[in-house]
Amino acid sequence: MRPVALVELDGSVNPGSAGFLVRAIERAPSEGYQAIVIRLDTPGGMVESTREIVKAELASPIPVIVWIGPGGARAGSAGVFITLASHVAAMAPATNIGAAHPVAMGPGGGTEKPDETMNEKITNDLAAWAEGIAQQRRRNVEWAAKAVRDSVSVPAEEALRLKVIDVISSDVTELVRGLDGKEIETALGKARLETLGVPLAKISMTPRERLLDALGDPNFAFLFIGLGMLGILAELYHPGTIFPGVLGAISLAIGLIATRMLPVRTGALVLMLAGGVLIAAEFYVATGWGLLAIGGILCLGIGGFLLVDPANPSYLVDRDFGVDWTMVLPVLLTVGAVLAVVVWKVAASRRMPETVGEAGLVGEEGVVLDQVGPTSGQIRVHGELWQARAAQPLAPGLHVKVVKVEGLVATVTPKDVA
């Protein structure tokens, strides 16, 4: 007997997860599967990605079975359309489905009047789409429209009573076994399921799909923006280190790319970037109180909490979709701790008597960057790059001490020798 494929959508609906599901649905027949099960737990996601999944479900030559589970899972917003489009819709006890209303709202939660006409058009379009899917799958058309227009959400038992789903099952294996002998109308005609004792073969994401899926996670975006700022700050504190700066720039770029796949509030993103500018400015105008750094951290935190706009009409996500405080708090504490140390050191150094020239450099320790010899070489002392020379060749990475300064060239000796 032919096996049944199992795929999982546990998170937002985005280009990564949509590409994965579409690939699995389209390839399952040619790979010998008699049906495909989608285990669903999603707060929703991008409208266009949802449409791609629904199209694949409706065109599938083999039965597509959606199971919302395990207990505690949900099919929110975009998940409603994916469930309605399945050939067999099932839910585990203690799960819910619904709340697909796309009304756009302002940052304060109030409806933006200038967008009322556009919002009505979008709502009507999505409601008609939901009704069409429900009608084709012989599900409750009236409820499908209410899920979009009124944002109704129901638990498994109520969904079964309203004929939104076909069955309640606490286990996916039990669900598949219970469908044995059932005839299902697919895009190519009727298909009879023979599922007694057949194995469930799990299909996994490719590395590319995993990356795209991760980019659709708001926590991922916030984390990488935070890491990017830390890396750049480290480079500012120790110029010439290079690695932290490069890593920070890459992380910041990845975080900003991730925001392109999320319903981001532009103002919140600007606030986060402004926070980074304030934090960087602390290095140059530090007074010892760290006021700019504190302001930067506040901007970063507030921007993180407001980063995702769950009511963006281009997305179908639940209201609680966004950056979690358990992600924001550790990032802010880490940035704050690093800045506290840096500000303290910068302020302490500024309170010290200023020394310049030979008196300020002689006796200081540094690290060889380019091999130092009798005629040339380069060292780093306190984050500054200096031309250097020595009586004997000194290899890169060796710790040295400055014994003399002539113009812009320092004479050094190995630290242990000095």
Coordinates of N, CA and C in Angstrom, one line a residue, residues 20 114 124 158 165 220 232 275 322 347 380:
F20 N 7.5 25.5 0.7 CA 7.6 24.1 1.2 C 6.4 23.3 1.0
P114 N -8.9 57.2 6.6 CA -8.5 57.4 5.2 C -8.4 56.0 4.5
N124 N -14.0 42.5 1.5 CA -14.9 41.9 0.5 C -14.2 40.9 -0.3
E158 N -17.3 23.2 18.2 CA -18.2 24.1 17.5 C -17.9 24.0 16.0
I165 N -15.3 21.8 9.8 CA -14.4 20.7 9.6 C -15.2 19.4 9.5
F220 N 13.1 36.6 14.9 CA 14.4 36.4 14.2 C 14.9 37.8 13.7
I232 N 28.5 46.2 15.5 CA 29.0 47.5 15.1 C 29.5 48.4 16.3
G275 N 17.6 54.4 17.6 CA 18.2 53.9 18.8 C 19.6 53.5 18.6
G322 N 3.8 39.0 16.7 CA 4.8 40.0 16.8 C 6.1 39.6 17.5
A347 N 34.1 57.1 30.1 CA 34.0 58.2 31.0 C 35.3 58.3 31.9
R380 N 48.8 47.7 16.7 CA 47.6 48.4 17.2 C 47.8 48.6 18.7

